[in-house]
Tab-separated table of C-alpha atoms in Angstrom:
chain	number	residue	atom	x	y	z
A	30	UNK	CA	-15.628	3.531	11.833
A	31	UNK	CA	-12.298	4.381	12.807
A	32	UNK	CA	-9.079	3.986	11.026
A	33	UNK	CA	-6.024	1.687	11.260
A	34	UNK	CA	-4.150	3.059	14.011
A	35	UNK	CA	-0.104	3.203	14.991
A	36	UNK	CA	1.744	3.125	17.605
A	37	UNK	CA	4.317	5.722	17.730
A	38	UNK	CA	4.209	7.679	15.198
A	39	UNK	CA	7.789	8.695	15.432
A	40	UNK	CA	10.895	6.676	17.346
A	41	UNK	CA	14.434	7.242	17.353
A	42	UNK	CA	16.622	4.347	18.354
A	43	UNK	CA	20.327	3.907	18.358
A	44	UNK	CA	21.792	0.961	16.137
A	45	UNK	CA	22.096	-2.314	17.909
A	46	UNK	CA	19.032	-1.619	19.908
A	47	UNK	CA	15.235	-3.590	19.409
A	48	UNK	CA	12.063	-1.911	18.737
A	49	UNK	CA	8.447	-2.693	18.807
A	50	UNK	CA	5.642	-1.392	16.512
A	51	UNK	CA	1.951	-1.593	17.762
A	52	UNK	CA	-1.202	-1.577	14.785
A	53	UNK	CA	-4.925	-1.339	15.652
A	54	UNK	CA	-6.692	-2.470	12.526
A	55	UNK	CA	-10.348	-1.384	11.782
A	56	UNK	CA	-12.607	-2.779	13.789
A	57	UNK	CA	-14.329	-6.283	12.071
A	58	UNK	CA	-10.821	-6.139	9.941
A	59	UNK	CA	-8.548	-9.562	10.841
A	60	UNK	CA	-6.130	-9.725	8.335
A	61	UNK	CA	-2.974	-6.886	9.253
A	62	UNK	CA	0.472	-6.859	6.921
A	63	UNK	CA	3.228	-4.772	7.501
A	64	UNK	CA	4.893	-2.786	4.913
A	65	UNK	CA	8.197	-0.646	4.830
A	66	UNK	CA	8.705	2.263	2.727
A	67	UNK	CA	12.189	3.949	2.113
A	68	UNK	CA	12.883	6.257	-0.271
A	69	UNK	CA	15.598	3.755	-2.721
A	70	UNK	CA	13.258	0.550	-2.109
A	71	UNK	CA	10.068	1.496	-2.664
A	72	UNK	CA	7.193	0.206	-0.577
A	73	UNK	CA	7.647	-3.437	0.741
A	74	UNK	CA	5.433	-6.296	1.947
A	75	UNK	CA	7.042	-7.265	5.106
A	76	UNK	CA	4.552	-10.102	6.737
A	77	UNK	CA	0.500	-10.634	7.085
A	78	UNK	CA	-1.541	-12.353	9.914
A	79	UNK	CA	-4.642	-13.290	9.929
A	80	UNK	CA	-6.248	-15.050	13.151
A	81	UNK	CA	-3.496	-14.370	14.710
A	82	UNK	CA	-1.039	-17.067	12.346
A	83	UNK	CA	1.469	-15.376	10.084
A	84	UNK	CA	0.070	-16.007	6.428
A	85	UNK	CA	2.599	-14.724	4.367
A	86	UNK	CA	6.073	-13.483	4.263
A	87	UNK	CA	7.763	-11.452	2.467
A	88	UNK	CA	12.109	-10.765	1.777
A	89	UNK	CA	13.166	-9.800	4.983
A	90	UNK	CA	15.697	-11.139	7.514
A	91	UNK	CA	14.721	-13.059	10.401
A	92	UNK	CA	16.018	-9.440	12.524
A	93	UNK	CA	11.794	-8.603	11.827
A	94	UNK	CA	8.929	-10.410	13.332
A	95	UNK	CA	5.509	-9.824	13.704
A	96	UNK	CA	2.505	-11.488	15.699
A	97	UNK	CA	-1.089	-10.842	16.190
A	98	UNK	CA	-3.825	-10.970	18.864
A	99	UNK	CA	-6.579	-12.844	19.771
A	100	UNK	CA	-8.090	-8.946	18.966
A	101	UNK	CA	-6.450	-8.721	15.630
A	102	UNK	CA	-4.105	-5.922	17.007
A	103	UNK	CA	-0.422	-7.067	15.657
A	104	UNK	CA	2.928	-5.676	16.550
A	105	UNK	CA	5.777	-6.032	14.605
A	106	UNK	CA	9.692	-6.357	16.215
A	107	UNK	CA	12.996	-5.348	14.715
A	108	UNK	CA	15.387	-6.507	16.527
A	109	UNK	CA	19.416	-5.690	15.927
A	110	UNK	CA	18.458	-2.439	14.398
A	111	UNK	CA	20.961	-1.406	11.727
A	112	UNK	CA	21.473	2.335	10.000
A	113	UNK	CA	19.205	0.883	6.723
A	114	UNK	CA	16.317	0.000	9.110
A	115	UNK	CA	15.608	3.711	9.009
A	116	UNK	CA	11.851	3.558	7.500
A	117	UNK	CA	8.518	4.295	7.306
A	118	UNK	CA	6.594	1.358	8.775
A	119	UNK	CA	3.053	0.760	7.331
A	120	UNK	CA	0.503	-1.270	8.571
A	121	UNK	CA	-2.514	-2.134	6.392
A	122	UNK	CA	-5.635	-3.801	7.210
A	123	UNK	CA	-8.639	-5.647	5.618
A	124	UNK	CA	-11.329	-8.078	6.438
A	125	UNK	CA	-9.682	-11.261	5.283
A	126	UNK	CA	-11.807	-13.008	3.818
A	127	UNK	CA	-11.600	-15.473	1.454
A	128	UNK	CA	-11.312	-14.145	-2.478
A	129	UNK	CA	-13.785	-11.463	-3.980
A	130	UNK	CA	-12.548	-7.424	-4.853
A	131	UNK	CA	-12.871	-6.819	-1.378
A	132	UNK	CA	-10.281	-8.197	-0.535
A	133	UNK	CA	-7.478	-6.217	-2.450
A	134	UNK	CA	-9.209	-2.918	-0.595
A	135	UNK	CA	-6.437	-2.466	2.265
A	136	UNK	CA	-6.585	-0.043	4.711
A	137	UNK	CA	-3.100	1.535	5.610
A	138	UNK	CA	-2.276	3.267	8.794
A	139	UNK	CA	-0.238	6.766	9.499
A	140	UNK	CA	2.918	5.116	9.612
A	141	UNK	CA	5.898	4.740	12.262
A	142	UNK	CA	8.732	6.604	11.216
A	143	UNK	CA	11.512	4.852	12.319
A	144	UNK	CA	15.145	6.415	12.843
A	145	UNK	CA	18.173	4.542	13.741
A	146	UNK	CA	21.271	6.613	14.566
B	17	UNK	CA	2.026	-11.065	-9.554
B	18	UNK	CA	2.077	-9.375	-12.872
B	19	UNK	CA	5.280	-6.556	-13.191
B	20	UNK	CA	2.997	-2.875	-13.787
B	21	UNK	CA	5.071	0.182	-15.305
B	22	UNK	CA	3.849	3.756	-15.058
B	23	UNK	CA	5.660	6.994	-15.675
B	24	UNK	CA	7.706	8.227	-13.011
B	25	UNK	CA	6.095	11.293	-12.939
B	26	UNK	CA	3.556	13.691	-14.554
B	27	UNK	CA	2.740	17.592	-14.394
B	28	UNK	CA	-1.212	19.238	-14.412
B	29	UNK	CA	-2.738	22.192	-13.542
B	30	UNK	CA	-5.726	22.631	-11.403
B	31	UNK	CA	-9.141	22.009	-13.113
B	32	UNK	CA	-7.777	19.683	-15.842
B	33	UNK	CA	-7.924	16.292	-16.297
B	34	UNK	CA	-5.272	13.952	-15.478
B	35	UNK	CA	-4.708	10.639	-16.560
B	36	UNK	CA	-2.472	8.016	-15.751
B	37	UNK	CA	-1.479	4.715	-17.952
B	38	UNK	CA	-0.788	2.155	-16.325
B	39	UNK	CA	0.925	-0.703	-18.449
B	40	UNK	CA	0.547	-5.085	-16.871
B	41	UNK	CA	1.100	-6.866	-20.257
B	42	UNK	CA	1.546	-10.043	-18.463
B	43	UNK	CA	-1.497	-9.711	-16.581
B	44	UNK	CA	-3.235	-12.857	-15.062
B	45	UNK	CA	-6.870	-14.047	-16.182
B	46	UNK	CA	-7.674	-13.700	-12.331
B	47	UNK	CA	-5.796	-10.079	-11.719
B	48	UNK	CA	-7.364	-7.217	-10.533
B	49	UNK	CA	-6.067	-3.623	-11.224
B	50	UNK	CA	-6.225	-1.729	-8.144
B	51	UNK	CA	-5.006	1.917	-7.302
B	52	UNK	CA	-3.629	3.839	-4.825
B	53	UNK	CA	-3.143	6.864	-4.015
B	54	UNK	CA	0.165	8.298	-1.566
B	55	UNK	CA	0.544	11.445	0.124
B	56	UNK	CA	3.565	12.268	1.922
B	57	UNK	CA	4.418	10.701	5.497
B	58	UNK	CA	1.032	8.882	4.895
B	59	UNK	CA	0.067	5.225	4.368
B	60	UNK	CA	-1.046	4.698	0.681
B	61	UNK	CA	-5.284	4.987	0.237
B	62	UNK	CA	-7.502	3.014	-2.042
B	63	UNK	CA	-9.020	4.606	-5.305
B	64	UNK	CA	-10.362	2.575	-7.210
B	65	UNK	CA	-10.126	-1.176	-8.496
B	66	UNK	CA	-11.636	-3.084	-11.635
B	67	UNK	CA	-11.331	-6.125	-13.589
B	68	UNK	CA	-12.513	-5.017	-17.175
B	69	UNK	CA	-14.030	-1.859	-19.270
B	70	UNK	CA	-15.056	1.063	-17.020
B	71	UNK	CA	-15.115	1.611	-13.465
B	72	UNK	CA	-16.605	5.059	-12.033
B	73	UNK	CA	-16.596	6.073	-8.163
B	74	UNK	CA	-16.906	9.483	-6.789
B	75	UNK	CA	-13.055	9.915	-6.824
B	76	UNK	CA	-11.925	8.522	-10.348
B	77	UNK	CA	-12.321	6.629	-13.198
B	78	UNK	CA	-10.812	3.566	-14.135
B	79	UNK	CA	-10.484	2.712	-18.179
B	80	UNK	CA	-9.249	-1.278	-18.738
B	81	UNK	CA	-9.507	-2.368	-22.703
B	82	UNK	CA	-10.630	-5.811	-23.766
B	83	UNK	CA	-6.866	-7.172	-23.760
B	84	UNK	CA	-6.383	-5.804	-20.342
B	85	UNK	CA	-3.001	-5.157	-20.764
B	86	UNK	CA	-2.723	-1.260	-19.321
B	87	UNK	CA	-5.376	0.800	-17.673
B	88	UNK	CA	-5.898	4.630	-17.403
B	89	UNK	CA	-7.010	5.883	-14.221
B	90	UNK	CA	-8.754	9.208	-14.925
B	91	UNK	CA	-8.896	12.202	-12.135
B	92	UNK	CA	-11.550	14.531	-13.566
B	93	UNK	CA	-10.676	18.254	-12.863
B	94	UNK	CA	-8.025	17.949	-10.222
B	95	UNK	CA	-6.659	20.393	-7.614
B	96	UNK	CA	-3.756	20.969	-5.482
B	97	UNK	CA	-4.954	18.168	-3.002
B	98	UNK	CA	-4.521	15.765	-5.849
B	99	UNK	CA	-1.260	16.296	-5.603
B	100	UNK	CA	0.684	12.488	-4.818
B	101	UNK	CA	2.004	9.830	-5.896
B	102	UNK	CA	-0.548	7.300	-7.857
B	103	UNK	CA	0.184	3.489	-7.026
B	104	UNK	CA	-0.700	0.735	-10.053
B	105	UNK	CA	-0.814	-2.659	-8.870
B	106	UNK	CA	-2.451	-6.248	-10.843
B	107	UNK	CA	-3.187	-8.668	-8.271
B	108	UNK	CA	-5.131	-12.149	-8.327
B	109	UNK	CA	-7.023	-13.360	-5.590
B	110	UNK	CA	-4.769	-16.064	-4.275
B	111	UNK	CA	-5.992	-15.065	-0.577
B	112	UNK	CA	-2.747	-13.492	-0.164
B	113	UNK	CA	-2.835	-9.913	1.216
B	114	UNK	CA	0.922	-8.977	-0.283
B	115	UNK	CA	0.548	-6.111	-2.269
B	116	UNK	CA	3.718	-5.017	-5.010
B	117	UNK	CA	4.225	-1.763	-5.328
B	118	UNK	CA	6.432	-0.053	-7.995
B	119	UNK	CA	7.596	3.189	-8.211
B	120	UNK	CA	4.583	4.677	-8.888
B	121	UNK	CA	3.885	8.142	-10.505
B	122	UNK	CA	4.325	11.162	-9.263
B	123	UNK	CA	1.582	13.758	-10.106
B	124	UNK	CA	2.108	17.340	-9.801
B	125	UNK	CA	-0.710	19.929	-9.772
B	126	UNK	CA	0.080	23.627	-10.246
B	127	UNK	CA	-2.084	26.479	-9.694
């Protein structure tokens, strides 16, 4: 079965400017959050979908957005890109369902690594 | 979502045993432990997950006493690949996919 997949892997974008991130969960998989990493915050939940409606939300300003598709693919938009936007962007993926120990097994993606000049 | 500590970091050497404490003294009666594992410029990967006493896959162990108030994931003889930073996190099933993740610890494996 293939792996959560994302879409570019590297981007460089001046500050001021919008970008979009594409994810490709695992086949089957319908739940897809979004997670930044930087090296003084940590990793961070940014957002999760599920059937395409956003589920839950984490401590970000309204600058990122997210959606999903009918095929579970997602992308995610930053819009207003500042310096401190400079990231890696993870996506993660799972099946969804409801409760049990599958569903803290999350399947994480390469990454986008984001610069903003 | 119960607050996890680890240490920051932790030195081995190839073909030893490594393990990692991880302390959630205000874990939930519905929390999992689950653990993952980071390499560089990669997205973190699942090890291993349990609830209470001893969980066993091919990859690790994970150790959680009655009180469930820290575990100890175990890496039986590791090598350089090992070599990452080790992700603790105490989750309940709320159907929420967030996952917290601290600082994690940093394992080192020298030849």
């Amino acid at each position: 079965k293939a792996g959560v997949t994302q879409t570019p892997r590297y981007l460089i974008k001046t500050r001021g400017q919008q970008v979009t991130l594409s994810c490709s969960p695992i086949s089957g998989h319908r739940s897809v959050s979004w997670y930044q990493q930087t090296p003084g915050q940590g990793l961070q939940f940014l957002f999760e979908y599920f059937s395409e409606t956003q589920r839950n939300k984490g401590n970000f300003p309204g600058r990122f957005s997210g959606r999903q598709f009918s095929n579970s693919r997602s992308e995610m938009n930053v819009s207003t890109l500042e310096l401190g936007d400079s990231a890696l962007y993870l996506c993660a993926s799972s099946a969804g369902t409801s409760g049990g120990p599958s569903s803290y097994e999350q399947y994480f993606g390469p990454g986008t690594r984001l610069t903003v000049t | 979502l119960a607050k996890t500590t680890q240490p920051i970091s932790m030195d081995s050497y190839e073909g030893q045993e490594v393990n990692i404490t991880c302390s959630h003294n205000n874990i939930a009666t519905n929390d999992y432990i689950t653990w993952y594992q980071q390499f560089p410029s990669q997205g973190p990967r699942f090890i291993i997950q349990g609830y209470k006493t001893k969980v066993t896959n091919e990859v690790a162990s994970l150790f959680i006493p009655a009180d469930r108030k820290s575990s100890t994931l175990s890496l039986p003889r590791v090598s350089l690949s090992d070599t990452a930073v080790y992700y603790c996190l105490a989750k309940g099933d709320t159907g929420r996919r967030a996952l917290t993740f601290g600082s994690g610890t940093r394992l080192q494996v020298q030849p």
